[in-house]
Short mmCIF file of C-alpha atoms in Angstrom, two decimals:
data_model
loop_
_atom_site.label_atom_id
_atom_site.label_comp_id
_atom_site.label_asym_id
_atom_site.label_seq_id
_atom_site.Cartn_x
_atom_site.Cartn_y
_atom_site.Cartn_z
CA UNK F 21 26.86 41.76 81.68
CA UNK F 22 28.18 38.23 81.40
CA UNK F 23 25.27 37.25 79.14
CA UNK F 24 26.02 40.28 76.97
CA UNK F 25 29.62 39.19 76.39
CA UNK F 26 28.51 35.62 75.72
CA UNK F 27 26.02 36.86 73.12
CA UNK F 28 28.66 39.13 71.63
CA UNK F 29 31.10 36.24 71.47
CA UNK F 30 28.49 34.03 69.75
CA UNK F 31 27.70 36.78 67.25
CA UNK F 32 31.41 37.27 66.56
CA UNK F 33 31.89 33.53 66.01
CA UNK F 34 28.84 33.37 63.73
CA UNK F 35 29.98 36.47 61.84
CA UNK F 36 33.44 34.98 61.38
CA UNK F 37 31.89 31.76 60.15
CA UNK F 38 29.70 33.60 57.64
CA UNK F 39 32.60 35.77 56.53
CA UNK F 40 34.84 32.74 56.01
CA UNK F 41 32.19 30.95 53.94
CA UNK F 42 31.73 33.92 51.62
CA UNK F 43 35.39 34.92 51.48
CA UNK F 44 36.24 33.49 48.07
CA UNK F 45 39.87 34.56 47.92
CA UNK F 46 41.04 32.03 50.52
CA UNK F 47 39.60 29.18 48.42
CA UNK F 48 41.87 29.98 45.48
CA UNK F 49 44.88 27.71 44.93
CA UNK F 50 48.28 29.19 43.98
CA UNK F 51 48.62 30.29 40.34
CA UNK F 52 44.87 30.05 39.74
CA UNK F 53 41.82 32.28 39.63
CA UNK F 54 38.20 31.37 40.18
CA UNK F 55 34.81 32.04 38.66
CA UNK F 56 31.76 31.63 40.84
CA UNK F 57 28.60 30.04 39.45
CA UNK F 58 25.43 30.04 41.51
CA UNK F 59 22.02 28.51 40.91
CA UNK F 60 20.34 31.82 41.67
CA UNK F 61 22.53 34.29 39.76
CA UNK F 62 24.47 32.22 37.24
CA UNK F 63 28.04 33.28 36.41
CA UNK F 64 29.21 36.02 38.76
CA UNK F 65 30.81 39.13 37.25
CA UNK F 66 33.51 39.33 39.95
CA UNK F 67 36.49 37.05 39.37
CA UNK F 68 38.24 35.66 42.43
CA UNK F 69 42.01 36.20 42.32
CA UNK F 70 44.92 36.01 44.71
CA UNK F 71 45.82 39.37 46.25
CA UNK F 72 42.34 40.79 45.61
CA UNK F 73 39.62 40.60 48.26
CA UNK F 74 36.47 38.93 46.96
CA UNK F 75 33.35 38.01 48.86
CA UNK F 76 30.46 36.06 47.34
CA UNK F 77 27.32 35.86 49.43
CA UNK F 78 26.01 33.10 47.15
CA UNK F 79 28.06 30.63 49.21
CA UNK F 80 25.93 31.38 52.27
CA UNK F 81 23.15 29.21 50.84
CA UNK F 82 24.11 25.52 51.01
CA UNK F 83 24.80 23.91 47.59
CA UNK F 84 23.87 27.14 45.82
CA UNK F 85 27.28 28.16 44.49
CA UNK F 86 30.46 26.53 43.28
CA UNK F 87 33.89 27.89 42.48
CA UNK F 88 35.45 26.87 39.14
CA UNK F 89 39.22 27.37 39.19
CA UNK F 90 41.44 27.93 36.16
CA UNK F 91 45.21 27.95 35.85
CA UNK F 92 46.64 31.43 35.66
CA UNK F 93 49.44 30.30 33.33
CA UNK F 94 50.12 30.36 29.58
CA UNK F 95 48.94 27.41 27.52
CA UNK F 96 51.67 25.44 25.70
CA UNK F 97 51.18 22.92 22.91
CA UNK F 98 53.03 21.35 19.98
CA UNK F 99 51.19 20.88 16.68
CA UNK F 100 52.25 19.14 13.48
CA UNK F 101 50.65 19.79 10.09
CA UNK F 102 51.58 17.42 7.26
CA UNK F 103 50.31 16.27 3.89
CA UNK F 104 51.10 16.23 0.17
CA UNK F 105 50.47 18.51 -2.78
CA UNK F 106 47.44 17.62 -4.95
CA UNK F 107 47.95 14.38 -6.94
CA UNK F 108 51.53 14.21 -5.65
CA UNK F 109 51.66 10.40 -5.93
CA UNK F 110 50.55 10.49 -9.57
CA UNK F 111 53.10 13.11 -10.57
CA UNK F 112 55.91 11.45 -8.64
CA UNK F 113 55.16 8.07 -10.22
CA UNK F 114 57.85 5.49 -9.51
CA UNK F 115 60.52 8.15 -9.02
CA UNK F 116 62.09 9.22 -5.76
CA UNK F 117 60.46 12.63 -5.95
CA UNK F 118 58.67 13.58 -2.75
CA UNK F 119 56.05 16.34 -2.81
CA UNK F 120 54.99 16.03 0.82
CA UNK F 121 55.20 18.79 3.42
CA UNK F 122 55.43 18.92 7.19
CA UNK F 123 55.54 21.68 9.80
CA UNK F 124 55.88 21.29 13.55
CA UNK F 125 55.03 24.32 15.68
CA UNK F 126 55.50 25.12 19.34
CA UNK F 127 52.71 27.49 20.32
CA UNK F 128 52.22 29.52 23.49
CA UNK F 129 48.95 31.33 24.13
CA UNK F 130 47.01 32.73 27.06
CA UNK F 131 43.52 33.92 27.90
CA UNK F 132 42.69 36.68 30.36
CA UNK F 133 40.31 35.80 33.23
CA UNK F 134 37.66 38.02 31.65
CA UNK F 135 38.03 36.14 28.36
CA UNK F 136 37.57 32.80 30.10
CA UNK F 137 34.48 34.14 31.85
CA UNK F 138 33.10 35.21 28.46
CA UNK F 139 33.77 31.72 27.08
CA UNK F 140 31.74 30.30 29.95
CA UNK F 141 28.91 32.73 29.25
CA UNK F 142 28.96 31.61 25.60
CA UNK F 143 28.77 28.02 26.89
CA UNK F 144 31.97 27.12 25.03
CA UNK F 145 33.77 25.90 28.16
CA UNK F 146 32.76 24.85 31.66
CA UNK F 147 36.00 24.11 33.50
CA UNK F 148 39.77 23.76 33.08
CA UNK F 149 39.50 20.48 31.18
CA UNK F 150 37.04 21.86 28.62
CA UNK F 151 39.15 25.01 28.29
CA UNK F 152 42.22 22.88 27.51
CA UNK F 153 40.27 21.04 24.80
CA UNK F 154 39.03 24.36 23.42
CA UNK F 155 42.58 25.65 23.18
CA UNK F 156 43.89 22.44 21.60
CA UNK F 157 41.26 22.57 18.86
CA UNK F 158 41.76 26.25 18.11
CA UNK F 159 45.55 26.13 18.19
CA UNK F 160 45.45 23.19 15.77
CA UNK F 161 43.52 25.50 13.44
CA UNK F 162 46.15 28.20 14.03
CA UNK F 163 48.89 25.74 13.07
CA UNK F 164 47.05 24.70 9.91
CA UNK F 165 46.51 28.30 8.82
CA UNK F 166 50.15 29.12 9.49
CA UNK F 167 51.27 26.09 7.46
CA UNK F 168 48.96 27.14 4.61
CA UNK F 169 50.54 30.59 4.65
CA UNK F 170 54.03 29.08 4.49
CA UNK F 171 53.04 26.87 1.55
CA UNK F 172 51.52 29.84 -0.25
CA UNK F 173 54.72 31.81 0.15
CA UNK F 174 56.83 28.84 -0.92
CA UNK F 175 54.77 28.39 -4.09
CA UNK F 176 55.45 32.00 -5.03
CA UNK F 177 59.13 32.18 -4.07
CA UNK F 178 61.52 29.22 -4.60
CA UNK F 179 63.96 30.81 -2.13
CA UNK F 180 61.37 31.22 0.62
CA UNK F 181 62.58 30.40 4.15
CA UNK F 182 59.87 29.87 6.83
CA UNK F 183 62.33 30.95 9.53
CA UNK F 184 62.30 34.46 8.06
CA UNK F 185 58.63 34.95 8.98
CA UNK F 186 57.87 36.65 12.32
CA UNK F 187 54.77 36.20 14.45
CA UNK F 188 53.75 39.75 13.48
CA UNK F 189 53.76 38.75 9.80
CA UNK F 190 51.65 35.68 10.55
CA UNK F 191 49.21 37.69 12.66
CA UNK F 192 48.70 40.21 9.87
CA UNK F 193 48.34 37.70 7.04
CA UNK F 194 46.19 35.18 8.91
CA UNK F 195 44.24 37.78 10.95
CA UNK F 196 44.39 35.71 14.12
CA UNK F 197 43.28 38.65 16.28
CA UNK F 198 39.99 38.73 14.36
CA UNK F 199 39.44 34.98 14.16
CA UNK F 200 40.41 34.17 17.75
CA UNK F 201 39.44 37.14 19.95
CA UNK F 202 39.06 35.03 23.11
CA UNK F 203 42.78 34.35 23.56
CA UNK F 204 46.14 35.82 22.62
CA UNK F 205 48.90 33.96 20.81
CA UNK F 206 52.25 34.84 22.37
CA UNK F 207 54.60 32.54 20.45
CA UNK F 208 54.47 30.54 17.22
CA UNK F 209 57.85 28.86 16.94
CA UNK F 210 58.66 26.66 13.95
CA UNK F 211 60.43 23.61 15.38
CA UNK F 212 61.07 21.88 12.05
CA UNK F 213 59.74 22.04 8.52
CA UNK F 214 59.75 20.25 5.17
CA UNK F 215 58.67 22.12 2.04
CA UNK F 216 58.18 20.41 -1.35
CA UNK F 217 59.95 21.56 -4.50
CA UNK F 218 57.17 23.56 -6.15
CA UNK F 219 59.13 24.26 -9.32
CA UNK F 220 59.79 20.56 -9.93
CA UNK F 221 56.18 19.76 -9.03
CA UNK F 222 54.85 22.22 -11.63
CA UNK F 223 57.22 20.96 -14.33
CA UNK F 224 56.17 17.34 -13.84
CA UNK F 225 52.50 18.28 -13.59
CA UNK F 226 52.62 20.30 -16.80
CA UNK F 227 54.27 17.36 -18.57
CA UNK F 228 52.01 14.71 -17.09
CA UNK F 229 48.61 16.35 -17.47
CA UNK F 230 48.55 16.22 -21.30
CA UNK F 231 49.50 12.52 -21.17
CA UNK F 232 46.69 11.82 -18.73
CA UNK F 233 44.22 13.70 -20.92
CA UNK F 234 45.29 11.74 -24.01
CA UNK F 235 44.92 8.46 -22.12
CA UNK F 236 41.47 9.44 -20.85
CA UNK F 237 40.36 10.46 -24.34
CA UNK F 238 41.59 7.14 -25.74
CA UNK F 239 39.73 5.22 -23.05
CA UNK F 240 36.56 7.22 -23.70
CA UNK F 241 36.83 6.51 -27.43
CA UNK F 242 37.29 2.77 -26.83
CA UNK F 243 34.27 2.76 -24.53
CA UNK F 244 32.15 4.44 -27.20
CA UNK F 245 33.25 1.86 -29.83
CA UNK F 246 32.41 -1.02 -27.52
CA UNK F 247 29.04 0.51 -26.78
CA UNK F 248 28.27 0.85 -30.47
CA UNK F 249 29.23 -2.79 -31.12
CA UNK F 250 26.95 -3.95 -28.31
CA UNK F 251 24.02 -2.01 -29.78
CA UNK F 252 24.68 -3.31 -33.35
CA UNK F 253 22.01 -5.81 -34.48
CA UNK F 254 22.74 -6.12 -38.21
CA UNK F 255 19.59 -4.24 -39.25
CA UNK F 256 21.78 -1.59 -40.86
CA UNK F 257 22.69 -4.08 -43.63
CA UNK F 258 19.09 -4.65 -44.66
#
């Protein structure tokens, strides 16, 4: 009987050890979730999260599986988009006119655990660091598209105010839900902005373009005359 209890105790200890190794939930840090990758089965379909029991038998084989943890928090970033209208320096000349633009956005976005798992399957990310880089690149594109939309509206309406545009308007016009299906944009806040005077820009451009064309035509004519003189040998007088 004593041997029986000893064997039962050993089995219980071994079972507890095996259970602890495969019990993925206890390996998760606060405010994170985990995705298990094993050499035998690849990316596991079950995501390890706090408050949800998860057991992965892949951990029972030494060095077979690893747990990749991701922050279960929104992603925040600040992006600035700046530049000048086409040929702005030429049209401004030596004047104090400034046809540059600048927009600074504060953006908040998040990705669901299932979305992050899909990004890993697509081999677009591999861990938290690569996910952060992925978000930085894509949210820079979001900022640029939003700035382009603001400039388009400003070129059409001299009284346009960027602050009047809601995130719903931006979503509809820029179709972010179609272009970026792997994450959701929660906030696009315009921190500060600088919009060029489109009406003044057009007036100066319309006045300057004909002058530039005349100058170019004059230069082309002079070049043709010089070319003819270089090719002249005097045979025409004979």
